[in-house]
Tab-separated table of C-alpha atoms in Angstrom:
chain	number	residue	atom	x	y	z
A	1	MET	CA	121.849	101.011	115.220
A	2	PHE	CA	124.194	102.541	112.652
A	3	PHE	CA	121.523	104.584	110.884
A	4	LYS	CA	121.089	107.837	112.810
A	5	LEU	CA	117.440	108.666	113.443
A	6	THR	CA	116.235	112.209	114.065
A	7	ASP	CA	114.334	113.200	117.202
A	8	GLU	CA	111.151	113.462	115.151
A	9	GLN	CA	111.609	109.971	113.707
A	10	LEU	CA	112.255	108.548	117.163
A	11	MET	CA	109.122	110.274	118.458
A	12	ILE	CA	107.012	108.746	115.670
A	13	GLN	CA	108.490	105.320	116.376
A	14	SER	CA	107.734	105.645	120.085
A	15	MET	CA	104.159	106.810	119.487
A	16	VAL	CA	103.358	104.020	117.054
A	17	ARG	CA	105.048	101.409	119.254
A	18	GLU	CA	102.828	102.328	122.183
A	19	PHE	CA	99.672	102.263	120.045
A	20	SER	CA	100.655	99.023	118.350
A	21	ARG	CA	101.422	97.067	121.482
A	22	LYS	CA	98.440	98.368	123.451
A	23	VAL	CA	95.761	98.420	120.760
A	24	VAL	CA	96.759	96.421	117.680
A	25	ALA	CA	98.295	93.483	119.554
A	26	ALA	CA	95.206	93.005	121.702
A	27	THR	CA	93.109	91.440	118.942
A	28	ALA	CA	95.770	90.082	116.563
A	29	ALA	CA	95.576	86.429	117.636
A	30	GLU	CA	91.773	86.444	117.617
A	31	ARG	CA	91.635	88.067	114.178
A	32	ASP	CA	93.969	85.374	112.896
A	33	LYS	CA	91.319	82.821	113.905
A	34	THR	CA	88.194	84.704	112.821
A	35	LYS	CA	89.631	86.525	109.759
A	36	GLU	CA	87.916	89.699	110.980
A	37	PHE	CA	89.148	92.711	109.023
A	38	PRO	CA	90.889	95.242	111.347
A	39	ALA	CA	88.575	98.120	110.428
A	40	GLU	CA	88.590	99.728	113.874
A	41	ASN	CA	92.392	99.555	114.093
A	42	LEU	CA	92.685	101.222	110.700
A	43	LYS	CA	90.236	103.962	111.677
A	44	GLN	CA	92.324	104.782	114.750
A	45	MET	CA	95.471	104.644	112.628
A	46	GLY	CA	93.874	107.194	110.309
A	47	GLU	CA	93.271	109.472	113.279
A	48	LEU	CA	96.940	109.101	114.248
A	49	GLY	CA	98.063	110.043	110.748
A	50	LEU	CA	99.352	106.581	109.830
A	51	MET	CA	97.202	106.072	106.744
A	52	GLY	CA	98.595	108.932	104.717
A	53	MET	CA	102.033	109.358	106.177
A	54	MET	CA	103.823	110.475	103.006
A	55	VAL	CA	100.876	112.369	101.508
A	56	PRO	CA	101.437	116.154	101.393
A	57	THR	CA	99.725	118.086	104.176
A	58	GLU	CA	97.656	120.061	101.656
A	59	PHE	CA	95.755	116.839	100.919
A	60	GLY	CA	95.326	115.808	104.545
A	61	GLY	CA	98.511	113.756	104.913
A	62	GLU	CA	101.401	114.033	107.311
A	63	GLY	CA	104.099	114.888	104.762
A	64	ALA	CA	106.433	112.481	106.563
A	65	ASP	CA	109.588	111.007	105.088
A	66	THR	CA	109.987	107.364	104.096
A	67	VAL	CA	112.241	106.557	107.046
A	68	SER	CA	109.505	107.646	109.464
A	69	TYR	CA	107.025	105.570	107.497
A	70	VAL	CA	109.044	102.336	107.645
A	71	LEU	CA	109.591	102.834	111.369
A	72	ALA	CA	105.831	103.108	111.865
A	73	LEU	CA	105.025	100.209	109.557
A	74	SER	CA	107.535	97.950	111.322
A	75	GLU	CA	105.907	98.718	114.666
A	76	ILE	CA	102.448	97.814	113.355
A	77	ALA	CA	103.824	94.598	111.804
A	78	TYR	CA	105.379	93.696	115.167
A	79	SER	CA	101.887	93.282	116.601
A	80	CYS	CA	99.770	92.290	113.594
A	81	ALA	CA	101.117	91.513	110.133
A	82	SER	CA	97.577	91.499	108.715
A	83	THR	CA	97.009	95.109	109.751
A	84	ALA	CA	100.478	96.032	108.490
A	85	VAL	CA	99.961	94.683	104.967
A	86	VAL	CA	96.778	96.741	104.606
A	87	MET	CA	98.655	99.824	105.838
A	88	SER	CA	101.520	99.090	103.454
A	89	VAL	CA	99.500	98.722	100.254
A	90	HIS	CA	97.330	101.695	101.219
A	91	ASN	CA	100.317	103.998	101.866
A	92	SER	CA	103.137	102.698	99.672
A	93	ILE	CA	101.216	101.992	96.502
A	94	VAL	CA	97.766	103.606	96.539
A	95	CYS	CA	98.393	106.963	98.233
A	96	GLU	CA	101.846	107.301	96.661
A	97	SER	CA	100.567	106.567	93.146
A	98	ILE	CA	97.740	109.092	93.426
A	99	THR	CA	100.129	111.670	94.907
A	100	LYS	CA	102.675	111.208	92.103
A	101	PHE	CA	100.452	110.593	89.094
A	102	GLY	CA	96.952	111.800	89.935
A	103	SER	CA	95.451	115.002	88.602
A	104	GLN	CA	94.745	117.796	91.081
A	105	GLU	CA	91.093	116.846	90.931
A	106	LEU	CA	91.816	113.195	91.792
A	107	LYS	CA	94.153	114.202	94.615
A	108	LYS	CA	91.564	116.538	96.165
A	109	ARG	CA	88.806	113.983	95.694
A	110	PHE	CA	90.467	110.885	97.096
A	111	LEU	CA	93.556	111.626	99.190
A	112	PRO	CA	91.801	113.264	102.191
A	113	ARG	CA	89.414	110.294	102.417
A	114	LEU	CA	92.303	107.847	102.180
A	115	THR	CA	94.455	109.610	104.779
A	116	GLU	CA	91.570	109.607	107.266
A	117	ALA	CA	90.960	105.890	106.552
A	118	GLU	CA	87.403	106.779	105.578
A	119	ILE	CA	88.183	104.461	102.679
A	120	ILE	CA	90.994	101.919	102.276
A	121	GLY	CA	92.875	101.595	99.002
A	122	ALA	CA	93.697	98.468	96.991
A	123	PHE	CA	95.962	97.842	94.006
A	124	ALA	CA	94.991	95.434	91.209
A	125	LEU	CA	97.791	94.363	88.882
A	126	THR	CA	98.053	90.564	89.160
A	127	GLU	CA	95.821	88.313	87.047
A	128	PRO	CA	95.250	84.542	86.993
A	129	HIS	CA	97.863	84.156	84.228
A	130	ALA	CA	99.888	87.327	84.794
A	131	GLY	CA	101.769	87.472	88.091
A	132	SER	CA	105.513	87.899	87.792
A	133	ASP	CA	104.958	88.986	84.171
A	134	PRO	CA	102.441	91.839	84.475
A	135	SER	CA	102.855	92.784	80.811
A	136	ALA	CA	100.983	89.547	80.002
A	137	GLN	CA	97.781	90.834	81.573
A	138	ILE	CA	94.641	90.625	79.438
A	139	THR	CA	92.287	92.986	81.275
A	140	THR	CA	91.196	95.660	78.790
A	141	ALA	CA	89.950	99.241	79.011
A	142	VAL	CA	88.171	100.470	75.866
A	143	LYS	CA	87.443	104.175	75.385
A	144	ASP	CA	83.745	104.966	75.033
A	145	GLY	CA	83.075	108.694	74.958
A	146	ASP	CA	84.162	110.211	78.256
A	147	HIS	CA	84.436	106.788	79.892
A	148	TYR	CA	86.548	103.636	79.671
A	149	VAL	CA	84.889	100.220	79.794
A	150	ILE	CA	86.989	97.724	81.749
A	151	ASN	CA	86.748	93.932	81.390
A	152	GLY	CA	88.911	91.313	83.068
A	153	THR	CA	89.767	89.520	86.299
A	154	LYS	CA	92.381	90.506	88.849
A	155	ARG	CA	93.711	87.996	91.400
A	156	PHE	CA	95.296	88.056	94.885
A	157	ILE	CA	94.120	91.605	95.589
A	158	THR	CA	94.880	92.726	99.142
A	159	THR	CA	91.783	94.359	100.723
A	160	GLY	CA	89.782	93.536	97.571
A	161	LYS	CA	86.623	92.974	99.619
A	162	ASN	CA	87.040	95.829	102.099
A	163	CYS	CA	88.572	98.557	99.943
A	164	GLY	CA	86.800	101.784	99.077
A	165	LEU	CA	88.731	102.228	95.863
A	166	VAL	CA	91.125	100.224	93.750
A	167	ILE	CA	93.840	101.271	91.341
A	168	VAL	CA	93.500	98.851	88.429
A	169	THR	CA	95.751	98.393	85.412
A	170	ALA	CA	94.315	97.467	82.021
A	171	LYS	CA	95.383	97.395	78.393
A	172	THR	CA	94.216	100.406	76.401
A	173	ASP	CA	96.362	99.446	73.403
A	174	GLU	CA	96.850	95.693	73.057
A	175	ALA	CA	99.417	96.088	70.282
A	176	ALA	CA	101.795	98.234	72.351
A	177	GLY	CA	102.854	95.624	74.934
A	178	HIS	CA	103.654	97.061	78.361
A	179	LYS	CA	103.459	100.571	76.878
A	180	GLY	CA	99.789	99.942	76.135
A	181	ILE	CA	98.826	99.539	79.798
A	182	SER	CA	96.985	102.318	81.644
A	183	ALA	CA	95.916	102.771	85.271
A	184	PHE	CA	92.514	103.812	86.616
A	185	ILE	CA	90.921	104.572	89.962
A	186	VAL	CA	87.727	102.552	90.384
A	187	GLU	CA	85.500	103.146	93.383
A	188	GLN	CA	83.943	100.193	95.163
A	189	GLY	CA	80.275	100.032	94.247
A	190	THR	CA	80.873	101.036	90.625
A	191	PRO	CA	78.507	98.956	88.439
A	192	GLY	CA	80.417	96.124	86.805
A	193	LEU	CA	82.974	95.750	89.620
A	194	LYS	CA	82.425	92.570	91.611
A	195	VAL	CA	84.329	90.905	94.414
A	196	GLY	CA	85.054	87.322	93.415
A	197	HIS	CA	86.655	84.437	95.290
A	198	VAL	CA	88.048	85.244	98.747
A	199	GLU	CA	91.230	83.265	99.412
A	200	ASP	CA	91.626	81.021	102.467
A	201	LYS	CA	95.266	81.689	103.344
A	202	MET	CA	97.812	80.142	105.699
A	203	GLY	CA	98.790	83.564	107.056
A	204	LEU	CA	97.758	87.251	107.081
A	205	ARG	CA	94.296	85.883	107.678
A	206	ALA	CA	92.702	89.128	108.887
A	207	SER	CA	93.675	90.803	105.608
A	208	ASP	CA	91.289	89.731	102.855
A	209	THR	CA	92.789	88.648	99.529
A	210	THR	CA	90.312	88.340	96.680
A	211	ASP	CA	89.574	88.237	93.000
A	212	LEU	CA	88.159	91.436	91.518
A	213	ILE	CA	86.003	90.918	88.456
A	214	PHE	CA	85.351	93.709	85.969
A	215	GLU	CA	82.379	93.157	83.650
A	216	ASP	CA	81.656	96.138	81.399
A	217	CYS	CA	82.739	98.366	84.272
A	218	ARG	CA	82.360	101.980	83.141
A	219	VAL	CA	84.961	104.318	84.638
A	220	PRO	CA	85.130	108.063	83.930
A	221	ALA	CA	88.124	108.950	81.749
A	222	LYS	CA	89.087	111.578	84.345
A	223	ASN	CA	89.768	108.682	86.760
A	224	MET	CA	92.837	107.678	84.749
A	225	LEU	CA	96.102	108.012	86.659
A	226	GLY	CA	98.737	109.773	84.576
A	227	LYS	CA	98.355	109.465	80.830
A	228	GLU	CA	97.201	106.619	78.625
A	229	GLY	CA	99.999	104.058	78.380
A	230	GLN	CA	101.657	105.032	81.690
A	231	GLY	CA	100.046	102.255	83.717
A	232	PHE	CA	103.060	99.945	83.687
A	233	LYS	CA	105.351	102.770	84.806
A	234	ILE	CA	102.906	103.723	87.555
A	235	ALA	CA	102.702	100.122	88.743
A	236	MET	CA	106.482	99.618	88.764
A	237	THR	CA	107.038	102.919	90.575
A	238	GLY	CA	104.455	101.929	93.167
A	239	LEU	CA	106.050	98.526	93.622
A	240	ASP	CA	109.461	100.100	94.254
A	241	GLY	CA	107.985	101.882	97.259
A	242	GLY	CA	105.928	98.832	98.163
A	243	ARG	CA	109.045	96.686	98.338
A	244	ILE	CA	110.503	98.961	100.992
A	245	GLY	CA	107.203	98.406	102.794
A	246	ILE	CA	107.615	94.622	102.602
A	247	ALA	CA	111.092	94.993	104.082
A	248	ALA	CA	109.561	96.993	106.933
A	249	GLN	CA	106.872	94.365	107.522
A	250	SER	CA	109.571	91.690	107.545
A	251	VAL	CA	111.635	93.622	110.085
A	252	GLY	CA	108.614	94.055	112.363
A	253	VAL	CA	107.598	90.391	112.341
A	254	ALA	CA	111.225	89.247	112.732
A	255	GLN	CA	111.693	91.532	115.747
A	256	ALA	CA	108.539	90.102	117.330
A	257	ALA	CA	109.778	86.542	116.705
A	258	LEU	CA	113.225	87.305	118.122
A	259	ASP	CA	111.757	88.949	121.221
A	260	ALA	CA	109.426	85.982	121.763
A	261	ALA	CA	112.306	83.534	121.379
A	262	VAL	CA	114.515	85.440	123.833
A	263	LYS	CA	111.710	85.546	126.384
A	264	TYR	CA	111.097	81.825	126.011
A	265	VAL	CA	114.716	80.620	126.261
A	266	LYS	CA	115.327	82.824	129.311
A	267	GLY	CA	112.360	81.240	131.075
A	268	ARG	CA	112.597	77.589	130.016
A	269	ASP	CA	114.412	75.102	132.294
A	270	GLN	CA	116.023	71.926	130.960
A	271	PHE	CA	118.845	69.808	132.375
A	272	GLY	CA	118.832	71.886	135.529
A	273	GLN	CA	119.334	75.322	133.955
A	274	LYS	CA	117.757	77.888	131.672
A	275	ILE	CA	118.136	76.848	128.061
A	276	SER	CA	119.499	80.340	127.340
A	277	LYS	CA	122.700	79.094	129.017
A	278	PHE	CA	123.388	76.549	126.283
A	279	GLN	CA	125.981	77.835	123.835
A	280	GLY	CA	124.314	76.235	120.812
A	281	LEU	CA	121.099	78.149	121.457
A	282	ARG	CA	122.922	81.381	122.306
A	283	TRP	CA	124.618	81.272	118.905
A	284	ILE	CA	121.245	80.832	117.189
A	285	VAL	CA	120.007	83.977	118.944
A	286	ALA	CA	123.183	85.829	117.938
A	287	ASP	CA	122.696	84.882	114.279
A	288	MET	CA	119.043	85.932	114.402
A	289	ALA	CA	119.879	89.345	115.839
A	290	THR	CA	122.664	89.887	113.305
A	291	GLU	CA	120.463	89.069	110.324
A	292	LEU	CA	117.729	91.329	111.651
A	293	GLU	CA	120.135	94.242	112.057
A	294	ALA	CA	121.425	93.750	108.499
A	295	ALA	CA	117.868	93.835	107.160
A	296	LYS	CA	117.158	97.050	109.077
A	297	GLN	CA	120.167	98.734	107.508
A	298	LEU	CA	119.095	97.715	103.987
A	299	MET	CA	115.586	98.975	104.733
A	300	PHE	CA	116.858	102.318	106.023
A	301	SER	CA	119.263	102.670	103.105
A	302	ALA	CA	116.495	102.216	100.527
A	303	ALA	CA	114.148	104.545	102.436
A	304	ALA	CA	116.839	107.241	102.747
A	305	MET	CA	117.668	107.022	99.035
A	306	LYS	CA	113.989	107.506	98.237
A	307	ASP	CA	113.837	110.513	100.574
A	308	ARG	CA	116.868	112.052	98.872
A	309	GLY	CA	115.218	111.719	95.487
A	310	GLU	CA	117.762	109.195	94.228
A	311	LYS	CA	116.978	106.203	92.043
A	312	TYR	CA	116.302	103.437	94.554
A	313	THR	CA	114.896	100.523	92.534
A	314	GLN	CA	117.915	98.280	93.122
A	315	GLN	CA	118.162	99.125	96.807
A	316	ALA	CA	114.417	98.520	97.324
A	317	SER	CA	114.719	95.090	95.710
A	318	MET	CA	117.782	94.271	97.825
A	319	ALA	CA	115.953	95.291	100.990
A	320	LYS	CA	112.864	93.317	100.043
A	321	LEU	CA	114.846	90.235	99.001
A	322	PHE	CA	117.066	90.062	102.070
A	323	ALA	CA	114.456	91.086	104.651
A	324	SER	CA	111.723	88.765	103.369
A	325	GLU	CA	114.062	85.769	103.344
A	326	MET	CA	115.507	86.839	106.702
A	327	VAL	CA	112.105	86.859	108.400
A	328	ASN	CA	111.381	83.351	107.162
A	329	ARG	CA	114.658	82.130	108.657
A	330	ILE	CA	114.134	83.975	111.933
A	331	THR	CA	110.544	82.875	112.477
A	332	GLY	CA	111.633	79.304	111.712
A	333	LYS	CA	114.452	79.510	114.274
A	334	ALA	CA	112.159	81.141	116.834
A	335	LEU	CA	109.687	78.304	116.410
A	336	GLN	CA	112.525	75.762	116.776
A	337	LEU	CA	113.712	77.395	119.993
A	338	HIS	CA	110.204	76.967	121.414
A	339	GLY	CA	110.386	73.222	120.780
A	340	GLY	CA	106.998	71.499	120.643
A	341	TYR	CA	105.292	74.569	122.081
A	342	GLY	CA	106.232	76.541	118.970
A	343	PHE	CA	104.072	74.233	116.894
A	344	THR	CA	100.968	75.098	118.909
A	345	ALA	CA	98.690	78.119	118.680
A	346	ASP	CA	99.326	78.807	122.378
A	347	TYR	CA	102.452	80.745	121.452
A	348	PRO	CA	102.549	83.610	118.909
A	349	VAL	CA	105.577	82.277	116.978
A	350	GLU	CA	103.285	79.853	115.153
A	351	ARG	CA	101.369	82.841	113.738
A	352	PHE	CA	104.561	84.752	112.961
A	353	TYR	CA	105.849	81.747	111.009
A	354	ARG	CA	102.684	81.527	108.903
A	355	ASP	CA	102.405	85.277	108.342
A	356	ALA	CA	106.016	85.591	107.189
A	357	ARG	CA	105.827	82.939	104.502
A	358	VAL	CA	104.200	85.138	101.861
A	359	PHE	CA	106.768	87.935	102.187
A	360	THR	CA	109.089	86.258	99.670
A	361	ILE	CA	106.194	85.995	97.212
A	362	TYR	CA	103.999	89.089	97.071
A	363	GLU	CA	104.948	92.386	95.442
A	364	GLY	CA	107.580	90.527	93.453
A	365	THR	CA	108.967	87.099	94.349
A	366	SER	CA	112.545	86.644	95.552
A	367	GLU	CA	113.360	85.386	92.077
A	368	ILE	CA	112.001	88.579	90.485
A	369	GLN	CA	114.021	90.674	92.961
A	370	ARG	CA	117.166	88.866	91.854
A	371	ILE	CA	116.310	89.666	88.237
A	372	VAL	CA	115.801	93.349	89.092
A	373	ILE	CA	119.050	93.523	91.068
A	374	SER	CA	121.157	91.700	88.489
A	375	ASN	CA	119.677	93.738	85.630
A	376	ASN	CA	120.688	96.935	87.413
A	377	ILE	CA	124.205	95.671	88.127
A	378	LEU	CA	124.933	94.107	84.741
A	379	LYS	CA	123.300	96.583	82.399
A	380	ASP	CA	125.523	98.349	79.856
A	381	LYS	CA	125.981	101.841	81.291
A	382	ARG	CA	126.884	103.201	77.831
A	383	LYS	CA	123.417	102.537	76.488
A	384	PRO	CA	120.617	105.046	77.145
C-alpha cells in the first residue's frame, strides 16, 4: 500500500475488521434473502462509534478523519454491502450535512441521537422525474408562519422506511432554478410524511429503498439546514463526501470478491491440478488485484484531500467512477472463476455481483461523474 496509514488509522481498521467479520458477516447472506433491516448491527456500530465517525466529539461523534472513515466503511462493506450503504448515507451525507450546515440547536438536537444510532438518517433528493438532474425537482416548500409546508414525492430513498429523520430538498422559490432549492430536516412520524412504495431490488436487499410522500407536511422553519436557497449547495456538498463513501463500499465488496476467488481457485482441482496453477487464471487474479489497488489509492487521495480542507469534488468523482466500475468488473471475474458454482447462491460471489451493480448508478451515475470530472478539467480558469 503506497498510502501511509497512521497507527490510529490502522487500529480503527483492525477493530472494525474484527467486528465486521465476526458480527456483520454472520447474518449477511440470510438478510439478503429475507430483506431484514440490519437494525441490531447498526445499534452495535453506534456503540463502537461508527455511526458518527466524523461528527465533532462535542456532539457525541468520534471526530475522526475521512481516511479512518473510509477504512471502516470498506470493512463493513466487505461483509455486508446492505449494512454499509446505510452507514454511508448516514455518515457521509446526513451527519456531515447537519454538522456543516445545521444551526447549533439542530446539531445539539439530532447529532447525538444519530451518532448513537438511536435514529438512522436518510437523504431525499431524487424524484420520479428528477434523478441525474436534481434541479428539475418539483417538490415544494411553502412558508406558512413559522413553518414550511412540503408537498411532493421523493424516490429511491435509502432507509426511507427505517429512518428516524430525513434531509429533504424542496423548492422554496420556483422561479430561481437550483438557487431556489432549500433543505429541511423532517422527523419520521411528522404528519404528512408517508412511506410509499418499497422497491424490490436485485441487490442491497437488506437496505430498504422507498418512495417518501409529502402531503401538506408541516415542518418548523427552524428545521431548515443552512439558509433558504442553499439546498442545492448542501446536496452537492453532501454528495461529494458520499461519493468517497461509494468508492469505499466498492473497495470493500471488491476485496471480498477477490478473496473469495483466490480461496476458490486454490482449492479447485481440474485436469489433475489446482486451477490456480493455470497461467490464464493467474493473470485474471493479477488484473483484479491491480485494479483494486488503484481504486484504493484514488479513494485515499480523495479522502486525504477532504481532510486537508482542499477542494476535492473532482477527486471524489474520479474515485467513485473508477471504484464503482472496478467492483463490477472484479465481481464479474470472481463469479467467472467460480464457474457454474458462482451462479448459485451457495457461494457469496453471487451476492457480491448483485450488490455491486448499483454502485455505478446511485449518488451520481458513471456518466454524471464523467461530466463532473470533465467540467473541472476543461473549465476556463480565467473566469470566476
